[in-house]
Amino acid sequence: MSETVKISVRNLVEFILREGDIDQRRTAGADKEQMQLGARIHRKIQRQMGSDYHAEVPLKMEVLCEGFTLCLEGRADGIIKREDEIVIDEIKGVLRELKYIEEPVAVHLAQAKCYAYMYASQNHLEEIRIQMTYCQMETEEIKRFLQTFSIEELKTWMEDVIKRYEKWAKFQIEWRKVSRESIRQIQFPYAYREGQKELAMSVYRTILRKKKLFIQAPTGIGKTMATVFPAVKAVGEGLGDKLFYLTAKTITRTVAEQAFQTLKKQKLRYKVITLTAKEKICFCEEAVCNPEACPYAKGHYDRVNDAVFDLLTAIDDMSRSNIEEYARKHEVCPFEMSLDVALWVDAVICDYNYVFDPNAHLRRFFSEGGKEDYLFLIDEAHNLVERAREMYSAALYKEEFLTAKRLVKGMDRKLTRKLEICNQQFLVLKRECESYREYTSVGHIAVSLMNLMSELERFLEETEAEEVREQLLELYFHVRTFLNIYDILDEHYVIYTELETDDSFLLKLFCVNPAVNLQEYLSRGNSTIFFSATMLPIRYYKKLLSVEKEDYAVYAPSPFQKERRKLFVGTDVSTKYTRRTGQMYERFASYIAAALQVKKGNYIAFFPSYRFLEEVYEKFQRYQTEDVICIVQEQSMDEEKREAFLQAFDQDRSESLIGFCVMGGIFSEGIDLTEERLIGAFLVGTGLPQVCNEREILKQYFDRNGENGFSYAYLYPGMNKVLQAAGRVIRTAEDRGVILLLDERFLERQYQEVFPREWDDYEIGTLKTAEKSMMKFWDQEM
């Protein structure tokens, strides 16, 4: 039985027929067609077309090629069936004025030609007509282009497109055979740690059943290998096709890369790419993507397919250095090339936004409807709640319109007028707002923004004033994002305005529960594994990351001996605002001093804010002796300063080291300080986010929806920071350390409900008893 390769019509023509430069100065382009707003226009036009018009017609065609069958699928916007003719209608919603569209865009026409050939050949037609319908989305004005094609003409054209695609399909088939054969040979590379085998089996079973799994598994159990290995095995058995390993932090990407490298030592043939941010991989000093500023952007699309094919067929290692080498060789953009390479590899390691962000996701994978055999492994999944809220929210400031209006005044009357209308509407909202105000709808503003978009589009097309264009382009993208989000508003959103402390005025579409939006992308795959060392309570994460009730959940026990860790709750301290006095700051400083006196070593104290950190640091200075080195996290540290901060923990020294850090900051998760590099952590406070309008909006939303609003807005996010920071201490079976939870609130039931099961041996005490408790712990023989 010959292999079948599936591809959508859109992906085929956009891949094979692309040409020319990368030029992000142009606002019109393929990405505009992604606008959700276009779908409404499609539906409206389709409804107006009469009884002989058939909308959204699915078309499928199988083409026998050498050694395989190519399955081509797509959906024609419309097919007009009349007695004397058949017309394939392709609709495109655009924001630019129709006078600028003098002929159909080549890739749009190519899509329609595919549908025309598929329909004509299946219905034995000698000729068929194609109608390209361009609709201006503000005015709903329509411009049509009609052409007639003979079946022979379309057949010759189609055969050429398929011929050019054939080598790619062959590569795919041959590589899959090689890769899957190698997967069958691999074994789990280590002796299983306690709980690790059960974890790996849970992952495999979840993929087999095409479900989602939430894993709470402490550091040290080996989560990465326990998820990667069964997922790769599942691919070998045809239960999935491509792995996406998604993470929020660079360090966890490195761990994932190492897991694949370990499996490759067993002769696994697996092409894995880690996507590097454009700014980091760009060959130019500044990532300015146009042919005038960058030689690699000029003619990029003419050469990129050859570059990708050359790399894929020459080597298995899709490392950054190899991507860069082949990009230079073929003179193409390394970032855009890496996105194309991702289409053909077995696993993609990348940031969440490449999959979930509506503005940045990999359209090559996620813009088409339908289901693919993707497997999603989501590391540090506790981070996805806030990241997803950000991705699916949108905000506009009144000041943006005012600045733009001043910029174009005297240059363009029509655009100035549209900007003035938006500014005035925002002014009305501002007068109604004292601090913040919720709204059920802002439809009138969306209409004005649509009108503004058309004028911006026209102006950006016409203007030669480069500086003005640069500044307006930013507004254009902000407005576009706002309208895209506006189009997916549902009951999981809150619309609100806010008057900020500097008098700037904001209108925000705030995605409170991102689960539905995430599902749109996750549903393209077979299975999703969410995992983290801090995913408590799991029902909170299930509610905000998934829409399904039948998701699985696993709580993996800690592999570490409790005897190697002392957990102490200080009941004579509090971080409540009403209790913040010089005396209280003094007591926190005394706890730190006591620990350092009992046992020399490296410690980190985590504080609820920089202000709190500074107050305690000031008090601590009187305890500082020649035997204690103190380092302090600064706001906005660059990479060099961060590295220096962490390197301080690597050095052998005779003194103790204490780092003063902010909870929830860069040093409270994702850093790995094993054995003697860190022997203690002070968790000052329960990590609750500061009270602000947005947190209060979250609280009220969940209260209205039958949940505990305080827990959802404050307690759970806060305790996650506490658990993450505490997790820095015990990283391996050889580690020993103390964790001091310094706030009386840790004894309240609602906080204790979020404690991991292995925290059931905590000791309660005060500053007086803490020293004795730690002394006893360190005196134990291990």
Coordinates of N, CA and C in Angstrom, one line a residue, residues 172 180 235 239-245 270-271 273 341-348 365 372-376 525-527:
Q172 N 9.7 13.6 3.0 CA 8.9 13.3 4.1 C 8.7 11.8 4.4
R180 N 11.1 6.4 12.2 CA 10.2 5.5 13.0 C 10.9 4.2 13.3
V235 N 4.9 8.5 18.8 CA 5.1 8.8 17.4 C 5.6 7.6 16.6
L239 N 0.9 7.2 16.8 CA -0.1 7.9 17.6 C 0.0 9.4 17.6
G240 N 1.0 9.9 16.9 CA 1.2 11.3 16.7 C 2.2 11.5 15.6
D241 N 2.3 12.7 15.1 CA 3.2 12.9 14.0 C 4.3 13.9 14.4
K242 N 4.0 15.0 15.0 CA 5.0 16.0 15.4 C 4.8 16.4 16.8
L243 N 6.0 16.6 17.5 CA 6.0 17.0 18.9 C 6.2 18.5 19.0
F244 N 5.5 19.2 19.8 CA 5.8 20.5 20.2 C 6.1 20.5 21.7
Y245 N 7.3 20.9 22.0 CA 7.7 21.0 23.4 C 7.7 22.5 23.7
Y270 N 16.1 11.7 14.7 CA 15.0 12.6 15.0 C 15.5 14.0 14.8
K271 N 14.8 14.7 13.9 CA 15.2 16.1 13.6 C 14.5 17.0 14.6
I273 N 14.2 21.0 16.2 CA 14.6 22.4 16.1 C 14.2 23.2 17.3
V341 N 11.9 25.4 8.3 CA 12.5 24.1 8.7 C 11.6 23.4 9.7
A342 N 10.9 24.2 10.6 CA 10.0 23.6 11.6 C 8.9 22.7 11.0
L343 N 8.5 23.1 9.8 CA 7.5 22.3 9.1 C 7.9 20.9 8.8
W344 N 9.2 20.6 8.7 CA 9.6 19.3 8.2 C 10.3 18.5 9.2
V345 N 10.5 19.0 10.4 CA 11.2 18.3 11.5 C 10.2 17.5 12.3
D346 N 10.8 16.7 13.2 CA 9.9 15.8 14.0 C 9.5 16.4 15.3
A347 N 10.3 17.4 15.9 CA 10.0 18.0 17.1 C 10.4 19.5 17.1
V348 N 9.6 20.3 17.6 CA 9.8 21.8 17.7 C 9.8 22.2 19.2
F365 N 1.4 26.1 10.7 CA 0.8 24.9 11.4 C -0.7 25.2 11.8
E372 N -4.6 17.9 13.1 CA -3.4 17.3 12.7 C -2.9 16.4 13.9
D373 N -1.9 15.6 13.6 CA -1.5 14.6 14.6 C -0.4 15.2 15.5
Y374 N -0.6 16.4 16.0 CA 0.4 17.1 16.9 C 0.3 16.5 18.3
L375 N 1.4 16.5 19.0 CA 1.4 16.2 20.4 C 2.1 17.4 21.1
F376 N 1.4 18.0 22.1 CA 1.9 19.1 22.8 C 2.4 18.8 24.2
G525 N -4.4 19.3 17.7 CA -3.5 18.1 18.0 C -4.3 16.9 18.5
N526 N -3.5 15.8 18.8 CA -4.1 14.6 19.3 C -4.2 14.7 20.8
S527 N -3.2 15.2 21.4 CA -3.1 15.1 22.9 C -2.2 16.2 23.4

